[in-house]
Short mmCIF file of C-alpha atoms in Angstrom, two decimals:
data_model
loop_
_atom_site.label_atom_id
_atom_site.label_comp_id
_atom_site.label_asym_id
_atom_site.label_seq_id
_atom_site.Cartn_x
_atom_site.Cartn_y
_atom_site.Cartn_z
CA UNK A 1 -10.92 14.34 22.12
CA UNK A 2 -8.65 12.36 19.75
CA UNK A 3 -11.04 9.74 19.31
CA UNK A 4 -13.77 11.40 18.41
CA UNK A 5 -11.56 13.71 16.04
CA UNK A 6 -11.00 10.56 14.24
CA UNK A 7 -14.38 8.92 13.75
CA UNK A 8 -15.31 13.10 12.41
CA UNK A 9 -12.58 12.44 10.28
CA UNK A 10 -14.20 9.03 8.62
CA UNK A 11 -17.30 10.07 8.56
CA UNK A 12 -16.60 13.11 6.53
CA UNK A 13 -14.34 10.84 4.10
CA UNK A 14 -16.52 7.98 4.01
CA UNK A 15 -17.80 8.44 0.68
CA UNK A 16 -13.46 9.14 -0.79
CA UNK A 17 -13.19 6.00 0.31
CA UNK A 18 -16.63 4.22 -0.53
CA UNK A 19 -16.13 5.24 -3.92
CA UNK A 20 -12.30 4.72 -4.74
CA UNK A 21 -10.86 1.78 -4.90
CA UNK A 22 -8.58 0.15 -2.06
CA UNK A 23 -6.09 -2.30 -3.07
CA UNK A 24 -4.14 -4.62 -0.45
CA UNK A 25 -1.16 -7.11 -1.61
CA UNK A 26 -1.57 -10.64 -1.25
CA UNK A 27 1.62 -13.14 -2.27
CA UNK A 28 4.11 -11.24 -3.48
CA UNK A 29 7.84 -10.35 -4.00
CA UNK A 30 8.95 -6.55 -3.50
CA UNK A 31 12.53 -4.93 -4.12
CA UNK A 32 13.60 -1.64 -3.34
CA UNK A 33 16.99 -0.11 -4.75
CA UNK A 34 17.90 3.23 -3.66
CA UNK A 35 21.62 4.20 -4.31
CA UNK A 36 23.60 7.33 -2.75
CA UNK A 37 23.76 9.10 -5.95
CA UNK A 38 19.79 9.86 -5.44
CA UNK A 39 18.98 7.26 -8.52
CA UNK A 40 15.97 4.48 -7.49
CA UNK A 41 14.42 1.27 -8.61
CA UNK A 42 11.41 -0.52 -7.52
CA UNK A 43 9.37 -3.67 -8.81
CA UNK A 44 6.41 -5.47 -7.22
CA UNK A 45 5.08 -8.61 -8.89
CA UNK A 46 2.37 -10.70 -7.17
CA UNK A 47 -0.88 -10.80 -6.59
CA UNK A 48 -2.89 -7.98 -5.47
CA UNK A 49 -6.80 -7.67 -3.96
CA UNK A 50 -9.55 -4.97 -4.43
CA UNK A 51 -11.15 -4.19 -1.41
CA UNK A 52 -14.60 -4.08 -1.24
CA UNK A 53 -15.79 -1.08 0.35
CA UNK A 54 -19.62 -2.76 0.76
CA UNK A 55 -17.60 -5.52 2.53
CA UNK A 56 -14.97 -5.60 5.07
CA UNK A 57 -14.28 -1.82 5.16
CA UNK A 58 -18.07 -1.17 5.51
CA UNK A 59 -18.76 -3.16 8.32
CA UNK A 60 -15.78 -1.36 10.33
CA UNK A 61 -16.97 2.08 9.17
CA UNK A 62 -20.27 1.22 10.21
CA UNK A 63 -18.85 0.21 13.20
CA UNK A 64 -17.47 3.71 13.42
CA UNK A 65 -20.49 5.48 12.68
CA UNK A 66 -22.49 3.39 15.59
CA UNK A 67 -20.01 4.50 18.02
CA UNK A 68 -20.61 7.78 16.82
CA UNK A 69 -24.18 7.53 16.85
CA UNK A 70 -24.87 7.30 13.06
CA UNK A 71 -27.12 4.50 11.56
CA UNK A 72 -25.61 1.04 9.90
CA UNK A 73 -26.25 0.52 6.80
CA UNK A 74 -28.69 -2.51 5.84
CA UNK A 75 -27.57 -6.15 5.25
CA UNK A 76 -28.20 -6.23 1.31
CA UNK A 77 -30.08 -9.03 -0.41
CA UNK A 78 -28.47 -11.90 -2.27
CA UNK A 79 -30.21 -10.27 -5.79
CA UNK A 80 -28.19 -6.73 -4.62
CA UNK A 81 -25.31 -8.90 -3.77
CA UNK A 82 -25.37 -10.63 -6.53
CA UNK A 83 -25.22 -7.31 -8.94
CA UNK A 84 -22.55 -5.79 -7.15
CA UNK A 85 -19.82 -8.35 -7.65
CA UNK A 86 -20.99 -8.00 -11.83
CA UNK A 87 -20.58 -4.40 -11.43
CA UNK A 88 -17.42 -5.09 -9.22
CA UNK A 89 -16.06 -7.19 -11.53
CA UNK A 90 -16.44 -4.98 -14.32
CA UNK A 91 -14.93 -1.91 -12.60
CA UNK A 92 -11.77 -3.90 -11.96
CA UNK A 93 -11.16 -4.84 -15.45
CA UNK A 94 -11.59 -1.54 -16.30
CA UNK A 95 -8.72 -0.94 -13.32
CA UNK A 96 -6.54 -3.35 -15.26
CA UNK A 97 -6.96 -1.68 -18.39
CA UNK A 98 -6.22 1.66 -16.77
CA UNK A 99 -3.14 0.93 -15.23
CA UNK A 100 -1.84 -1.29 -18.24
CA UNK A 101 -1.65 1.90 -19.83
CA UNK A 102 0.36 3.24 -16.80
CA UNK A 103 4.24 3.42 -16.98
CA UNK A 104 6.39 1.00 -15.10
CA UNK A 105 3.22 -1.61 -15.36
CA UNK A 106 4.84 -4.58 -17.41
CA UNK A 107 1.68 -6.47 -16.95
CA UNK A 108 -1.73 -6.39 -15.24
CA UNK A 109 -4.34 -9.32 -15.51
CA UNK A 110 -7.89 -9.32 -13.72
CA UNK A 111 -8.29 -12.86 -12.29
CA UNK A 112 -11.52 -12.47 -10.87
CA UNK A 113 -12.95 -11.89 -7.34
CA UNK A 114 -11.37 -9.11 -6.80
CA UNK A 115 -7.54 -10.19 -7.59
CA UNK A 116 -4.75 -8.87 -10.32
CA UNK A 117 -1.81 -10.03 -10.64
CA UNK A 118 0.55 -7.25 -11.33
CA UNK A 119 4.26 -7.26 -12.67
CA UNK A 120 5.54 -3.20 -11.75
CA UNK A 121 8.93 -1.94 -12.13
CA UNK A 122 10.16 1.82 -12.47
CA UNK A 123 13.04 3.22 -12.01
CA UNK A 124 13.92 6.83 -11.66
CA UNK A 125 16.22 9.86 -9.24
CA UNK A 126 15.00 10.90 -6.31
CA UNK A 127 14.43 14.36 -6.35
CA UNK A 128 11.06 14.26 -5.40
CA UNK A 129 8.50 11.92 -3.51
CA UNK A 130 7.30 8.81 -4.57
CA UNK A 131 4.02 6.94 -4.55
CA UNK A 132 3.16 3.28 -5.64
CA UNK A 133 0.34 2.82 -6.06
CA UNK A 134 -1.54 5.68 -6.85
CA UNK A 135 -3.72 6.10 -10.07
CA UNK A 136 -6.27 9.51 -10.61
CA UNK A 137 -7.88 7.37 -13.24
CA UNK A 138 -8.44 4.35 -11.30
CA UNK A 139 -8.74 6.19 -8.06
CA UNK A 140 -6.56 3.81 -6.54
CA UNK A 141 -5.62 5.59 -2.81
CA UNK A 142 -3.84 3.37 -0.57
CA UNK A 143 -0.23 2.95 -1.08
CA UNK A 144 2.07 -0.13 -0.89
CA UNK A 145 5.15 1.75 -0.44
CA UNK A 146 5.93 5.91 -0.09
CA UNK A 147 9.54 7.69 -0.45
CA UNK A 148 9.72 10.50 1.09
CA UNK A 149 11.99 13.27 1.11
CA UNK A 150 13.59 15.41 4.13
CA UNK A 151 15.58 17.81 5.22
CA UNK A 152 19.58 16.90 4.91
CA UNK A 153 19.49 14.95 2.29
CA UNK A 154 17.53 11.80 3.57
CA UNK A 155 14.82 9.65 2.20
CA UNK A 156 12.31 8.29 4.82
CA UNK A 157 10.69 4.83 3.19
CA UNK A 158 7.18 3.24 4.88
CA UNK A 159 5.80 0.33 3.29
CA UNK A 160 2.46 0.45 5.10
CA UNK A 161 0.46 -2.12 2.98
CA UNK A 162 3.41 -4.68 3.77
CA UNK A 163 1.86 -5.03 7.34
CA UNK A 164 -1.61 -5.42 9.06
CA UNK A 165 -0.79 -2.93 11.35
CA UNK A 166 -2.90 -2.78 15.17
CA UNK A 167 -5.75 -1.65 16.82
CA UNK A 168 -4.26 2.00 17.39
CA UNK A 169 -4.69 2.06 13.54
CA UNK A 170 -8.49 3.65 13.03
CA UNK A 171 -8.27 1.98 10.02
CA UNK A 172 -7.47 -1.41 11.55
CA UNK A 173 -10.28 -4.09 11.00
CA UNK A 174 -11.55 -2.46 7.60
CA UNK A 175 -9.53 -4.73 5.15
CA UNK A 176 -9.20 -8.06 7.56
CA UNK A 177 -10.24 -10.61 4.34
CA UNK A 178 -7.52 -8.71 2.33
CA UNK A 179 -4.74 -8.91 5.40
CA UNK A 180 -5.45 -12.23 5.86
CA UNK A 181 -4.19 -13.39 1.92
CA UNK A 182 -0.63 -11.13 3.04
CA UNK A 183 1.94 -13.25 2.30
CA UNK A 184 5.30 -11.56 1.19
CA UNK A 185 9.03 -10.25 0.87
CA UNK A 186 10.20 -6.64 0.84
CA UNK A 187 14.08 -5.96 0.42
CA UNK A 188 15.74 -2.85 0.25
CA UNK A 189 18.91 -2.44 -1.18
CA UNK A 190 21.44 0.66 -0.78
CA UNK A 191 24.58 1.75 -0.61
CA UNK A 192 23.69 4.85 1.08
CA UNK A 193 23.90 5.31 4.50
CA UNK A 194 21.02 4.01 6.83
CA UNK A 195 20.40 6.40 9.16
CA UNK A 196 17.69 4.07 11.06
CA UNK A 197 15.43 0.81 10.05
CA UNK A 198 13.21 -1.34 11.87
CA UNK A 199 13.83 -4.68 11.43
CA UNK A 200 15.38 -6.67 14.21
CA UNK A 201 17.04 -9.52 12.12
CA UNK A 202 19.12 -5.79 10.69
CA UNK A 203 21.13 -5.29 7.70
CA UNK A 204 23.17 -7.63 5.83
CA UNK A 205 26.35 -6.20 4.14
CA UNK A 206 27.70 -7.50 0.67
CA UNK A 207 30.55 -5.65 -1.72
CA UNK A 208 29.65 -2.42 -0.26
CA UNK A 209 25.66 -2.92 -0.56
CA UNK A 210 23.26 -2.93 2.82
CA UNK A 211 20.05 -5.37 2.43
CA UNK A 212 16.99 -5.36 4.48
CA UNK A 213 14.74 -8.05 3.98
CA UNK A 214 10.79 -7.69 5.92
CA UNK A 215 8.50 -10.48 5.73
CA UNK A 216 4.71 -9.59 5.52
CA UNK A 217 1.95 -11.51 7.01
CA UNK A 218 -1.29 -11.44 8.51
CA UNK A 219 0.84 -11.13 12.05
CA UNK A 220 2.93 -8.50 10.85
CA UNK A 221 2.28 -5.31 13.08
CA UNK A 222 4.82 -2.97 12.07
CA UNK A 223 5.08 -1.11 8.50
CA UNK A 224 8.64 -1.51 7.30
CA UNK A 225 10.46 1.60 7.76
CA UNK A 226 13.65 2.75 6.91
CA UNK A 227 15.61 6.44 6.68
CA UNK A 228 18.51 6.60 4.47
CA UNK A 229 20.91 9.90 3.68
CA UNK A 230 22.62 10.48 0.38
CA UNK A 231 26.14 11.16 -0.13
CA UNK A 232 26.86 14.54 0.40
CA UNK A 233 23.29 14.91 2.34
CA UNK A 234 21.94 17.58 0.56
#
């Protein structure tokens, strides 16, 4: 029942996805400070890729939509091909341009094939969620990293582009060119109190401040996660 709730699911948001654009980080260096007094600060500089929907994430919704007894969608020709990367190419330096104009983007350069390299850092208070990335103009839809706030006074973080995740994932196999380029370093930093994380090399404790540091690569299964509660915890 849950499985074929699921490939409903993509098939009714197969053309969200087909027509938004997916981004997946490839080398890069993350930081995450989040204090007890609710106040925040993030940065991401590195490279990161455009995935193609016609491309990887095609072939593994197609692959969905066979099991569900849709049709596959034909092989293009090399002349098709060869027009979509222009008008790929073009759409992401429009994305550039649109999230240059962004705040907390110092700098964003289209290299080509699909790859920006990206200098981001914001800093704000916590009193409400937080998304990065997420664009309306760009339709960018897959987040790096989400903040989210609970019930007495704690912050969950989930850095789910900072891992390839497994095959429990539906959406596992749908990016694998982009998750094979991850090659990274995520650290939290806080002086709040960690309620639970999931690294198993644990926290490091310096003058009062608790560091987490995840590597990401193309083995890395699980998402770093971490829940922290403020002082006061309300």
């Amino acid at each position: 029942m849950a499985t074929r709730l699921i490939r409903l699911l993509l098939i009714l948001t197969m053309p969200l996805i087909l027509s938004s654009c997916l981004f997946a980080p490839g080398k890069f260096t993350s930081t995450l400070s989040i204090n007890a007094d609710r106040s925040f600060a993030f940065s991401f500089l590195g490279e990161v890729i455009s995935v193609d929907p016609s491309g990887d994430m095609a072939k593994g919704m197609a692959g969905m939509m066979a099991n569900a007894g849709k049709a596959t969608t034909p092989t293009p020709s090399p002349t098709a091909s060869a027009a979509a990367k222009a008008e790929a190419d073009r759409k992401n330096q429009q994305i550039a341009e649109t999230l240059s104009k962004e705040a907390g983007y110092r700098k964003v350069t289209y290299l080509g094939d699909g790859r920006f390299m990206v200098d981001y850092a914001i800093r704000g208070t916590l009193d409400h969620d937080f998304v990065y990335p997420f664009n309306l103009d760009a339709e960018a839809i897959f987040p790096f990293i989400a903040l989210e706030l609970r019930q007495g006074g704690t912050v969950r973080v989930k850095a789910p582009a900072f891992a390839k995740g497994d095959d429990k994932n539906p959406m596992a196999g749908m990016g694998d060119t982009a998750a094979s380029k991850l090659d990274g370093v995520f650290t939290l930093d806080t002086d709040a109190e960690i309620v639970s994380q999931n690294n198993e090399e644990g926290v490091k404790t310096v003058g009062g401040r608790k560091t987490i540091t995840w590597k990401a690569t193309p083995l890395t299964k699980d998402a770093p996660t971490a829940v922290l509660r403020f002082a006061g915890g309300k």
